[in-house]
mmCIF file of C-alpha atoms in Angstrom:
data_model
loop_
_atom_site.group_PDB
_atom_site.id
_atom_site.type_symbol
_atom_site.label_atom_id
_atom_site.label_comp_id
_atom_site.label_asym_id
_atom_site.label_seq_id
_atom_site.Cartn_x
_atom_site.Cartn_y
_atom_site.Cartn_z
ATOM 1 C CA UNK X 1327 0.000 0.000 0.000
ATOM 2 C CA UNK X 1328 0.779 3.572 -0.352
ATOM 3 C CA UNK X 1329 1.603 5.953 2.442
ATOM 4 C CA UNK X 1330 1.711 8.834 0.770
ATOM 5 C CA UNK X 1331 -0.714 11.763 1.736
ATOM 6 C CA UNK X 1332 -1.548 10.117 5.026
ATOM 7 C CA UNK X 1333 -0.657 11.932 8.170
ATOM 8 C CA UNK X 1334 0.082 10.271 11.602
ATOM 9 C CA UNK X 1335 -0.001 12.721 14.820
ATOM 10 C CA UNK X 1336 2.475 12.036 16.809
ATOM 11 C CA UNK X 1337 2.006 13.005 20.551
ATOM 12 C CA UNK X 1338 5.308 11.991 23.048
ATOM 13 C CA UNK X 1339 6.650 14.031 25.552
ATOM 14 C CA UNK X 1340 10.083 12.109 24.468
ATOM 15 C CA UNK X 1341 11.809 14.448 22.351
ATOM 16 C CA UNK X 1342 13.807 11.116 21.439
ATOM 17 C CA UNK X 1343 11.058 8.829 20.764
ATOM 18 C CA UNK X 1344 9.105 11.057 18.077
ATOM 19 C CA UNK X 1345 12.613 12.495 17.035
ATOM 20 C CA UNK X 1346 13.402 8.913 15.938
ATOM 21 C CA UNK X 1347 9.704 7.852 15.191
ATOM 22 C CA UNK X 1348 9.177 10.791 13.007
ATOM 23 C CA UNK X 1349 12.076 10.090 10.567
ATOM 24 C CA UNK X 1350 11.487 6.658 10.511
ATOM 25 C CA UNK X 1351 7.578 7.002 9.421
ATOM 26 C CA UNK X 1352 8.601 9.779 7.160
ATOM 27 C CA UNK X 1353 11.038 7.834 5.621
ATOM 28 C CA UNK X 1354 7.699 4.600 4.910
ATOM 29 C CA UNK X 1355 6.140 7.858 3.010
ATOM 30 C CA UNK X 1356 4.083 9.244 6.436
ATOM 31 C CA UNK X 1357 3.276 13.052 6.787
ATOM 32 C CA UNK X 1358 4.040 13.400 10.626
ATOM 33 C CA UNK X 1359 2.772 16.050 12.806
ATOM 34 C CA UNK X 1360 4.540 16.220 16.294
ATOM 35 C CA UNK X 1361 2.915 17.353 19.662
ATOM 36 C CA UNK X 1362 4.617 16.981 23.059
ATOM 37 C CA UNK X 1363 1.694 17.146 25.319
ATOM 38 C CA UNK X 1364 -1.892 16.288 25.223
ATOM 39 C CA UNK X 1365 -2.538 20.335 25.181
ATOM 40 C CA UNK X 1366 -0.126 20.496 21.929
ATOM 41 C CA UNK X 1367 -1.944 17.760 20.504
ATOM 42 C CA UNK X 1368 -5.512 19.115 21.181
ATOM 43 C CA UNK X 1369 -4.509 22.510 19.670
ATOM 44 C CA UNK X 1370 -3.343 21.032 16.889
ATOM 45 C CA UNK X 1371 -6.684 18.635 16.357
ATOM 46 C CA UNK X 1372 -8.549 21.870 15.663
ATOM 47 C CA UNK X 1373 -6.678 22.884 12.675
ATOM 48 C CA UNK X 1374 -6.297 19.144 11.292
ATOM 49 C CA UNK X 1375 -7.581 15.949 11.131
ATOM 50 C CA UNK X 1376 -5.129 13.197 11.360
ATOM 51 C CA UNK X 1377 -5.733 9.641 9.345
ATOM 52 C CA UNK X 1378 -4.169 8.210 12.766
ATOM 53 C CA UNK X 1379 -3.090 9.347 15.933
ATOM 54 C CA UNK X 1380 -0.006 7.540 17.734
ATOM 55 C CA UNK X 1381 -0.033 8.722 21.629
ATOM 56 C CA UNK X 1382 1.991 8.179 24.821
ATOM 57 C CA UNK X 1383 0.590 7.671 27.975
ATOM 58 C CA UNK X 1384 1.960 9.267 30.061
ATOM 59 C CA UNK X 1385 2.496 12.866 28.945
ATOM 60 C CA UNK X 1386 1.647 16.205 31.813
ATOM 61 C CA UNK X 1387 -0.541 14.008 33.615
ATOM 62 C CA UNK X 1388 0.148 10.103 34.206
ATOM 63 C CA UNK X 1389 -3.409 9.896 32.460
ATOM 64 C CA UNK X 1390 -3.305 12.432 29.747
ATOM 65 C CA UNK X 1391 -2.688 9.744 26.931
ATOM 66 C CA UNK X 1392 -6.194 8.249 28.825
ATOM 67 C CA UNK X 1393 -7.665 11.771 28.222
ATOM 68 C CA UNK X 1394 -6.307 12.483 24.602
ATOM 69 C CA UNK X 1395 -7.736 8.966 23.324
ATOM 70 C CA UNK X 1396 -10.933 10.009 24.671
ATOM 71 C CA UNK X 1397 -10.961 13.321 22.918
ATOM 72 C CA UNK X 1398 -10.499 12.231 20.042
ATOM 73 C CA UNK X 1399 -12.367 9.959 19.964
ATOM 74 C CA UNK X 1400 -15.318 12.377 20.485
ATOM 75 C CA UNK X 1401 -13.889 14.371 18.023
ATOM 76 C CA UNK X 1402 -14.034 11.633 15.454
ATOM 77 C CA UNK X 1403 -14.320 8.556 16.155
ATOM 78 C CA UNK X 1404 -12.925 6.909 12.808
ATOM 79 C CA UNK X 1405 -9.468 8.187 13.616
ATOM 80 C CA UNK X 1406 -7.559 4.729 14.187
ATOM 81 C CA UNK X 1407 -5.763 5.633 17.782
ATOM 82 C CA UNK X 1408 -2.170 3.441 19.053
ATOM 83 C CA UNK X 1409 -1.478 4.070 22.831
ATOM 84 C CA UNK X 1410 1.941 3.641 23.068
ATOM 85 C CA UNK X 1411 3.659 3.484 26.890
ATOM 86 C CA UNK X 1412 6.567 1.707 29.108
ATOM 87 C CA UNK X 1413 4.070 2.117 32.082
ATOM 88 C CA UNK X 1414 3.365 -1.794 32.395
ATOM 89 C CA UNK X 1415 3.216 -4.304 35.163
ATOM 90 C CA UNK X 1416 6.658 -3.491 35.626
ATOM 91 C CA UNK X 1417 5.559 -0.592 37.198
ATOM 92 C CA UNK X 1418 2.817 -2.210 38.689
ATOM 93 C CA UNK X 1419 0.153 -0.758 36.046
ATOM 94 C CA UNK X 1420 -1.879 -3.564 33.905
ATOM 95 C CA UNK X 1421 -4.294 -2.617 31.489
ATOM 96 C CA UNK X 1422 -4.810 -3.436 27.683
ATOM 97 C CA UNK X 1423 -6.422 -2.940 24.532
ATOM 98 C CA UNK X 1424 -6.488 -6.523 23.312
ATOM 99 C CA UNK X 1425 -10.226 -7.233 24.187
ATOM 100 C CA UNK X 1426 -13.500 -5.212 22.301
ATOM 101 C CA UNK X 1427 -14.168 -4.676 26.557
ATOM 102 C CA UNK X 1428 -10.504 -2.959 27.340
ATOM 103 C CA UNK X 1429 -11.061 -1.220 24.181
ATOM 104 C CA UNK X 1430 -14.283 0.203 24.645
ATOM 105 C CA UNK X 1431 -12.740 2.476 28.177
ATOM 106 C CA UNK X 1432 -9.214 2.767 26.922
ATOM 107 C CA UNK X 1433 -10.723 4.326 23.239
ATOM 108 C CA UNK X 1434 -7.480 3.191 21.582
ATOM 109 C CA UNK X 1435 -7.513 0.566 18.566
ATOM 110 C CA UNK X 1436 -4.466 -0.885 19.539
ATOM 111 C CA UNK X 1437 -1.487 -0.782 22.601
ATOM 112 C CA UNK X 1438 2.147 -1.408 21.754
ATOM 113 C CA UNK X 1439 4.556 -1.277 25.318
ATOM 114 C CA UNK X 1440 7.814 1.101 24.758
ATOM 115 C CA UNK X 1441 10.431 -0.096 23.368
ATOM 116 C CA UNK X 1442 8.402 -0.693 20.349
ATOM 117 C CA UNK X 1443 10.114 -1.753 17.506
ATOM 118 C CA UNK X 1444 9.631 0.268 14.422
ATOM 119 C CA UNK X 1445 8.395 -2.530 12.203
ATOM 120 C CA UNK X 1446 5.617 -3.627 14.509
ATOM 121 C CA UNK X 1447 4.585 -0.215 15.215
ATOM 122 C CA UNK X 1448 4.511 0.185 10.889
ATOM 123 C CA UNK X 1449 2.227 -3.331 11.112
ATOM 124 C CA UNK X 1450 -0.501 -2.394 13.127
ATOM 125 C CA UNK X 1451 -0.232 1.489 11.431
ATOM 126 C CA UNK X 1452 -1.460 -0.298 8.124
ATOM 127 C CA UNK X 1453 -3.656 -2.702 9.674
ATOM 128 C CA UNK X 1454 -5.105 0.088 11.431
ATOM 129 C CA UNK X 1455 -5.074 2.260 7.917
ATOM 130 C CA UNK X 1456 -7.136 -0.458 5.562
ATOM 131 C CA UNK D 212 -10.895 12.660 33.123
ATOM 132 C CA UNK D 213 -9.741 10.120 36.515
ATOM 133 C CA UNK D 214 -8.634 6.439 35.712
ATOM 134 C CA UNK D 215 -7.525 5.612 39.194
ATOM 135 C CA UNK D 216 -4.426 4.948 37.248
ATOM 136 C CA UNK D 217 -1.703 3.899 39.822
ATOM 137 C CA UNK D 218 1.615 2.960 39.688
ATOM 138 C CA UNK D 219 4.913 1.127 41.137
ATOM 139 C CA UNK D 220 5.950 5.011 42.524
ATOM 140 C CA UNK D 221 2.266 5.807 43.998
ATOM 141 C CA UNK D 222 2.149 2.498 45.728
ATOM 142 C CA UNK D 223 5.960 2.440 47.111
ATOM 143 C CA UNK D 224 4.905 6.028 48.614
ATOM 144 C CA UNK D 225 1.952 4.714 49.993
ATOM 145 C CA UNK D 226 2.967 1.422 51.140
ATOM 146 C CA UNK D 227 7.074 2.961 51.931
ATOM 147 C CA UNK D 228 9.567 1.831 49.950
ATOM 148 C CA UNK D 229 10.813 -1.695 48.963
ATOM 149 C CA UNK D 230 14.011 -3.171 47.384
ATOM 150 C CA UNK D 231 11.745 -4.223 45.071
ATOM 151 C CA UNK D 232 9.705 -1.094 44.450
ATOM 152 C CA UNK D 233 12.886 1.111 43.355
ATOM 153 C CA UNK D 234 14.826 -1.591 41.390
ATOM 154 C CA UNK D 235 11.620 -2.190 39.555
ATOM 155 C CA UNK D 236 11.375 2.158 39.432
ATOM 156 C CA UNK D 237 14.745 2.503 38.318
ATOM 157 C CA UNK D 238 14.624 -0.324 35.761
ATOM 158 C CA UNK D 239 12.170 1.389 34.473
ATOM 159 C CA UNK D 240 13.556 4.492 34.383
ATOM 160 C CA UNK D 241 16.643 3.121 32.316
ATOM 161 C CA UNK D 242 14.667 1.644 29.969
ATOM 162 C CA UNK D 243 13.358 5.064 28.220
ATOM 163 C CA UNK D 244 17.214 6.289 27.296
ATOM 164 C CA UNK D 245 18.169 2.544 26.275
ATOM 165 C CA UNK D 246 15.351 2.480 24.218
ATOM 166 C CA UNK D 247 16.668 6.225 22.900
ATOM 167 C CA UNK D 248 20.286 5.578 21.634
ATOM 168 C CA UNK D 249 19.630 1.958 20.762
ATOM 169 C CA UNK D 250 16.867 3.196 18.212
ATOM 170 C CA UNK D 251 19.256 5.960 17.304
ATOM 171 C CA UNK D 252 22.098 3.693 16.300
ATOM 172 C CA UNK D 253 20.001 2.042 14.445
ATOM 173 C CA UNK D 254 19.459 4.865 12.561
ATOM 174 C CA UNK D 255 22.695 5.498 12.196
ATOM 175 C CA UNK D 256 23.582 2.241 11.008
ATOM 176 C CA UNK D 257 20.682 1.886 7.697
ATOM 177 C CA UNK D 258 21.567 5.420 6.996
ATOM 178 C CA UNK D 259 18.157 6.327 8.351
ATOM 179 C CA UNK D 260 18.360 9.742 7.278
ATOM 180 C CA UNK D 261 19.929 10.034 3.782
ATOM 181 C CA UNK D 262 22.700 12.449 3.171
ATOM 182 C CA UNK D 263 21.830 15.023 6.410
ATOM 183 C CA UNK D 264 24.964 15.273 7.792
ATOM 184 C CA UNK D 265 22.763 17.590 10.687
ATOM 185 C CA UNK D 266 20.217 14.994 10.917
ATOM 186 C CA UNK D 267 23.330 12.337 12.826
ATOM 187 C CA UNK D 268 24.675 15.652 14.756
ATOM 188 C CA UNK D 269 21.600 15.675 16.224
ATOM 189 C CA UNK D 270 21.530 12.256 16.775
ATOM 190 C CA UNK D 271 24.526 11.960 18.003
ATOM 191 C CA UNK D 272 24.168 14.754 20.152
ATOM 192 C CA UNK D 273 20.928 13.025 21.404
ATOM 193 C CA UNK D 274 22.531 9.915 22.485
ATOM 194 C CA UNK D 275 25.464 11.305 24.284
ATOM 195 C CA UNK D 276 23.098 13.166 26.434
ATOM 196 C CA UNK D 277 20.935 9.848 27.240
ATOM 197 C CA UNK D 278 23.569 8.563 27.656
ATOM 198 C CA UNK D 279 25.059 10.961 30.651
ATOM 199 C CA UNK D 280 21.672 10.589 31.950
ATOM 200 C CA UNK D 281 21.556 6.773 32.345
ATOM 201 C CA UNK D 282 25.187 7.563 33.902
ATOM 202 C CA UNK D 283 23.900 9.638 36.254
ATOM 203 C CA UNK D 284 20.896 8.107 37.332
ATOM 204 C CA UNK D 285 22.972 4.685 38.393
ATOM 205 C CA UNK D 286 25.737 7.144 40.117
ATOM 206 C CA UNK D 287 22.326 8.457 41.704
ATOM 207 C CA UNK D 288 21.054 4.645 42.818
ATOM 208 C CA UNK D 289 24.022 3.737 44.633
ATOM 209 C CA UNK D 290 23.927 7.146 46.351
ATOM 210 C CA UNK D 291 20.614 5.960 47.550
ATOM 211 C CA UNK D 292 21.400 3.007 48.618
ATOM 212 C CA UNK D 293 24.428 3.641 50.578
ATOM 213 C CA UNK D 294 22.317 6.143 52.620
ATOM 214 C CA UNK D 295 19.854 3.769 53.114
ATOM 215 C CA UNK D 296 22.543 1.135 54.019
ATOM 216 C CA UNK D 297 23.437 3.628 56.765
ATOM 217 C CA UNK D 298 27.205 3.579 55.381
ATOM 218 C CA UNK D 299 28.770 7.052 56.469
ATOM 219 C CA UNK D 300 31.615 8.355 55.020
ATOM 220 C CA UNK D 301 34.164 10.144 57.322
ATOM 221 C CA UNK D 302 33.192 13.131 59.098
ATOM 222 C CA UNK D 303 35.752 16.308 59.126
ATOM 223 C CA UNK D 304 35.397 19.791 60.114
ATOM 224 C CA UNK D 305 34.385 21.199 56.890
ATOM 225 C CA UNK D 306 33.537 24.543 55.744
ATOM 226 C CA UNK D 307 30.233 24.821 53.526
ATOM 227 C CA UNK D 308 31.334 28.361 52.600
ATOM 228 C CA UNK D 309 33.887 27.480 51.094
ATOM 229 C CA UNK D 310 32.474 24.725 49.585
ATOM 230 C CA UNK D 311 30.190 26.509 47.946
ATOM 231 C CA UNK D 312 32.531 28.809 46.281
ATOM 232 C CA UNK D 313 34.256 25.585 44.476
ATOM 233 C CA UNK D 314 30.863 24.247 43.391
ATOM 234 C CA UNK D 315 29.734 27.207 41.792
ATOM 235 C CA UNK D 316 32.735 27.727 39.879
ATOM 236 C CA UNK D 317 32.027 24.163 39.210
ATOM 237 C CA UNK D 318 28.908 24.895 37.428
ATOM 238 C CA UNK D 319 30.777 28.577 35.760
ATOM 239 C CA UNK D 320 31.018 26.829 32.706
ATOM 240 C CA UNK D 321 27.201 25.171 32.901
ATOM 241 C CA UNK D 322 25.498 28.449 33.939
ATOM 242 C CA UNK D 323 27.567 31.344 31.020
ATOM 243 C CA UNK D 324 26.403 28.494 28.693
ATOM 244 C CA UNK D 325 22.838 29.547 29.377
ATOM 245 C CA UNK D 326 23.835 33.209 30.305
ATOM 246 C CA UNK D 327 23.015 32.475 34.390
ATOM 247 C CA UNK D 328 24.950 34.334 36.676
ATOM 248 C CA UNK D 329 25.501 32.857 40.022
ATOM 249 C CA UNK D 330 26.272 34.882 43.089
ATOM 250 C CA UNK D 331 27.274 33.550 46.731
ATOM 251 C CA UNK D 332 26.378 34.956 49.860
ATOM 252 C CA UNK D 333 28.526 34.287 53.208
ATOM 253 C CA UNK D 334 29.147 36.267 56.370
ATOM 254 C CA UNK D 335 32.093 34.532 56.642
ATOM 255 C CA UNK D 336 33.081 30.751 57.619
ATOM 256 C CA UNK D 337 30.298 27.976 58.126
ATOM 257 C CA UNK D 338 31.863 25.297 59.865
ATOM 258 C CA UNK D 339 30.125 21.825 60.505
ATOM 259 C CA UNK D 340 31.228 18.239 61.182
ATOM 260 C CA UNK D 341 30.161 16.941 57.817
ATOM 261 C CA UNK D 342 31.061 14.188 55.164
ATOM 262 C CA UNK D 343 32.614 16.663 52.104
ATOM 263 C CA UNK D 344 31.772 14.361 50.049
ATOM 264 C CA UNK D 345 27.745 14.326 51.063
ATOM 265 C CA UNK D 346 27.831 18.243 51.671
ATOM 266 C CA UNK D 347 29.063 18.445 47.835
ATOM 267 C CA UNK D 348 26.527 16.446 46.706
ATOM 268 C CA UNK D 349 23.802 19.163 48.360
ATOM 269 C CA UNK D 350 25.158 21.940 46.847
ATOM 270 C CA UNK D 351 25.698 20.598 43.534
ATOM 271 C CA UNK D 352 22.467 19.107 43.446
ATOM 272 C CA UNK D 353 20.509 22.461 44.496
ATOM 273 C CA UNK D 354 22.509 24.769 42.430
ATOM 274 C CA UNK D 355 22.456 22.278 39.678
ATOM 275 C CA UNK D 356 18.326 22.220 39.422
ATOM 276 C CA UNK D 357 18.657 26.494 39.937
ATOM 277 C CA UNK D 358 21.222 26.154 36.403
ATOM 278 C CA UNK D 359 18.510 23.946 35.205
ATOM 279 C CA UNK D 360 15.294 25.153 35.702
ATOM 280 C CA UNK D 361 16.076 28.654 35.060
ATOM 281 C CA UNK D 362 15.370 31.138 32.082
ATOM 282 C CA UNK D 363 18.084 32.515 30.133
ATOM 283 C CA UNK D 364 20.009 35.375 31.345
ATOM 284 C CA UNK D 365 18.646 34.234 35.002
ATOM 285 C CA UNK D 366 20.379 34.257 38.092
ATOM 286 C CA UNK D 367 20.936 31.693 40.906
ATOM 287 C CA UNK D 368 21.833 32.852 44.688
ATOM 288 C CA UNK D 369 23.454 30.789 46.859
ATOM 289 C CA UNK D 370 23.822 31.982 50.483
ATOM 290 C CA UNK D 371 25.365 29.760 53.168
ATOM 291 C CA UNK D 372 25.575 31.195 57.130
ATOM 292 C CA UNK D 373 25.070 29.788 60.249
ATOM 293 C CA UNK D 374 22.379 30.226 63.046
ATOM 294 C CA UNK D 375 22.076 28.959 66.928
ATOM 295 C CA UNK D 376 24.769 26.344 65.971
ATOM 296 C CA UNK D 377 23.577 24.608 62.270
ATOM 297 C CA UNK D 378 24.436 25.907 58.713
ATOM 298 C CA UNK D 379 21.820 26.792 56.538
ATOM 299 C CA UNK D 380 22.321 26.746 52.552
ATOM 300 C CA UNK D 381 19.675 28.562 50.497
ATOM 301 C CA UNK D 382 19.870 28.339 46.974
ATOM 302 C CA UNK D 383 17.434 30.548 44.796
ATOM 303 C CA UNK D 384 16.500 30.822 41.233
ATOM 304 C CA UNK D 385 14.791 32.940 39.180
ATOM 305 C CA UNK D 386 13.341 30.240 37.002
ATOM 306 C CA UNK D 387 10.272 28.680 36.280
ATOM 307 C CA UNK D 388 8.946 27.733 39.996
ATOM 308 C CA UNK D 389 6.691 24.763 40.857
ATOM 309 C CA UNK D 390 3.015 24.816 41.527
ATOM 310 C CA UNK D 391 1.439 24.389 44.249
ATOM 311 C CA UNK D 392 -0.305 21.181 43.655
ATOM 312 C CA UNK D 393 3.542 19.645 42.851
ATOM 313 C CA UNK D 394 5.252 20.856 45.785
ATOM 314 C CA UNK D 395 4.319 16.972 47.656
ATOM 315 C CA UNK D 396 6.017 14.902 45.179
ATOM 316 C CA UNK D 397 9.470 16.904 43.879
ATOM 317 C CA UNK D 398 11.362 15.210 46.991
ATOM 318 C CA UNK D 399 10.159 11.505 45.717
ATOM 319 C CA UNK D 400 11.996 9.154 44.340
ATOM 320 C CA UNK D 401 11.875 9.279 40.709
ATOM 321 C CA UNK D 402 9.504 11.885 40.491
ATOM 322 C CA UNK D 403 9.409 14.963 38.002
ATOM 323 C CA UNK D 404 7.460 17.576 36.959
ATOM 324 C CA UNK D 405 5.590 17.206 33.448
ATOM 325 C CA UNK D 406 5.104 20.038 32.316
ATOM 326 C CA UNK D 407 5.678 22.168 28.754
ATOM 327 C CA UNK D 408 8.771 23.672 30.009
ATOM 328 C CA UNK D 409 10.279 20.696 31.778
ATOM 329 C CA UNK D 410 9.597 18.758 28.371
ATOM 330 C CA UNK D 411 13.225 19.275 27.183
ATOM 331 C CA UNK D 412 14.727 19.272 30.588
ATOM 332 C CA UNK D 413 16.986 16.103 31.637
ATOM 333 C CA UNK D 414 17.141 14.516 34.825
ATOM 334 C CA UNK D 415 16.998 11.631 36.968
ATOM 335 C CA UNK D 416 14.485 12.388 39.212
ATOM 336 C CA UNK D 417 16.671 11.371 42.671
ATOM 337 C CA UNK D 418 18.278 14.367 42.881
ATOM 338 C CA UNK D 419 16.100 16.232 45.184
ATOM 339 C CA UNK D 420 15.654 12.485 47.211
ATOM 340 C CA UNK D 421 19.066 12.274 47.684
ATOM 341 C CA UNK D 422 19.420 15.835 49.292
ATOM 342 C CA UNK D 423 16.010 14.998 51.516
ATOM 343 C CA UNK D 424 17.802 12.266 52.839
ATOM 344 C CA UNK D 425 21.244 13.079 53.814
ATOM 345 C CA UNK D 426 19.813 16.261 55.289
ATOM 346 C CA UNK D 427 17.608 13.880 57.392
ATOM 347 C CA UNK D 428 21.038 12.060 58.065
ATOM 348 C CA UNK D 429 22.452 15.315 59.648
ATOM 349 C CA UNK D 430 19.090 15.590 61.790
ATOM 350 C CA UNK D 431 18.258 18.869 59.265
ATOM 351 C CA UNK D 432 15.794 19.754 56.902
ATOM 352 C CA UNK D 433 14.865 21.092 53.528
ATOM 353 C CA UNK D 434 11.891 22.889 52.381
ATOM 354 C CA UNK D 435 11.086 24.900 49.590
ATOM 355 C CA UNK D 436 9.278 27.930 48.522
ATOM 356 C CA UNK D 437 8.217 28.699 45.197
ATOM 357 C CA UNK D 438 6.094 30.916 42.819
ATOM 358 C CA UNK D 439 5.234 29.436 39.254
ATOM 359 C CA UNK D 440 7.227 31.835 36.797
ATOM 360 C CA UNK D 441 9.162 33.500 39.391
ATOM 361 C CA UNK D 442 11.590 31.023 40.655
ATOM 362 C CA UNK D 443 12.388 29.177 43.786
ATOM 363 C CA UNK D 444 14.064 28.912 46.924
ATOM 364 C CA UNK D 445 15.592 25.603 48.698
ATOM 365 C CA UNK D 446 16.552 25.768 52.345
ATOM 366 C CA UNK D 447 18.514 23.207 53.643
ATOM 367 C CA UNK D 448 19.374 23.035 57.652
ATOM 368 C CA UNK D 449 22.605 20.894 58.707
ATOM 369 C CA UNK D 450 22.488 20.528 62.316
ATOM 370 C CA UNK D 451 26.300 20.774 63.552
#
């Protein structure tokens, strides 16, 4: 498939993270728009609408990627959401998106865990893009 | 929106700390600048970015700061963990004025980068019965944060005097404060403000531990005052 004229927000309060994300989806033929904080990201949602929205977790609050799934969600809820974090039972946190139930409160599509390696985070991008 | 998200961190503070609780923590902690320069070699290696010779400066650049951080986050841990082993260095007279003096010029280099200019305030000697080694690591953790979490073309006061018998350090800066509702959690392990213009800044989040608990060590204190925008003030009491 073609990536060309879709664009992926990008929404990490790692400068690294998107820094390296960014080229490397620009580089499969994304248009990437970076925000580092779920007040970025809603600012920019009013001037654009993404074809899918990648977002961290934790960002100001430990809950903001909770809060920025749900908005936009409400703001459209055909824009294909990946939570992305490295807050997981190693930190004592469990939660997923596997499950239509998990999915239906955590209003992302799909949950990768930090590291995520760039070829499984392009996988579910086009699963999530057919 | 509230999740009732909690994590390792909320429960260790709730529940105190365990071995387990802060290797888990710091684990965790490492993992985020592993993940950063292992992804950026990568990079590196397929020629990620073409021809932009600026594109692997920055890179670069990137790494070797992740990489001081990890570095300083494990010189941090075992910092922690000798205080809480309750292994004391050996005590000598020492005078925190002077000591001071050498840690700011220390940090010269740090603070013209940023155009900060540091001042210190003494009425003269401050003497104490003190580990040099653990009074250092106050003062270069305080003024380091005031270098930090500053504006450009701030300025950072440290003043150092004694009173009824202790020392008392203040360090101020004229940077970008703390808010109220953060003030609780800036002394826990591995905790630091999110915020827009902490986004960029690097740290461990120990620092501030560390200097809560060897000024507990010295029967002291620290507290803090602070205005969001308009900069802050650490005091730290040594009892002598």
């Amino acid at each position: 498939m073609t990536n060309d004229n879709k664009t992926i927000l990008l929404v990490d309060d790692d400068i690294d993270f998107i820094t390296a994300q960014k080229l490397q989806l620009e580089r499969a033929g994304f248009k990437v728009i970076m925000a580092e904080s779920q007040k970025k990201a809603e600012e920019t949602l009013m001037t654009m609408r993404p074809d899918l929205a990648i977002v961290d977790l934790m960002l100001e609050y430990k809950d903001s990627g909770f809060a920025l799934c749900h908005h936009i969600k409400k703001k459209d809820p055909t824009i294909p959401v990946i939570l992305v974090t490295g807050v997981t039972s190693d930190t004592g946190l469990e939660f997923d998106a596997a499950t239509q139930e998990e999915r239906s409160w955590v209003k992302a599509n799909a949950m990768l865990i930090k590291p995520v390696r760039f070829e499984q985070l392009l996988w579910e991008i086009e699963q999530l893009l057919q | 929106m509230t999740t009732g998200l909690t994590t390792q961190q909320d429960r260790t503070r709730q529940n105190g700390q365990t071995p387990f609780g802060i290797l888990a923590v710091a684990a965790h902690e490492l993992k985020a600048p592993l993940s950063a320069v292992q992804v950026y070699l990568e990079l590196m290696k397929t020629r990620a970015a073409g021809d932009d010779i600026a594109a692997y400066d920055h890179i670069l650049g990137r790494s070797l700061i992740r990489l001081e951080t990890m570095r300083q986050l494990i010189l941090d841990i075992i910092e922690l963990a000798r205080i809480e082993a309750g292994r004391r260095p050996d005590f000598k007279r020492v005078d925190v004025a002077m000591l001071a003096a050498k840690v700011i010029s220390d940090f010269g280099d740090i603070a013209r980068a940023d155009d900060i200019h540091i001042e210190l305030k003494t009425s003269g000697h401050a003497y104490i019965n003190a580990s040099i080694p653990e009074i250092e690591i106050i003062l270069n953790n305080l003024v380091s944060n005031a270098i930090k979490y500053n504006k450009s073309s701030g300025k950072v006061t440290v003043s150092v005097r004694t009173m009824n018998g202790s020392v008392i350090i203040e360090v101020t800066d004229t940077g970008i404060g703390i808010a109220a509702e953060d003030m609780d959690q800036i002394f826990t392990e591995f905790s630091r403000i999110k915020n827009d213009k902490t986004v960029a800044i690097e740290g461990t989040g120990l620092g501030l531990a560390i200097v809560r608990k060897i000024t507990q060590v010295y029967n002291g204190s620290i507290t803090v005052r602070s205005e969001p925008g308009n900069g802050s003030t650490f005091t730290v009491v040594l009892c002598c």
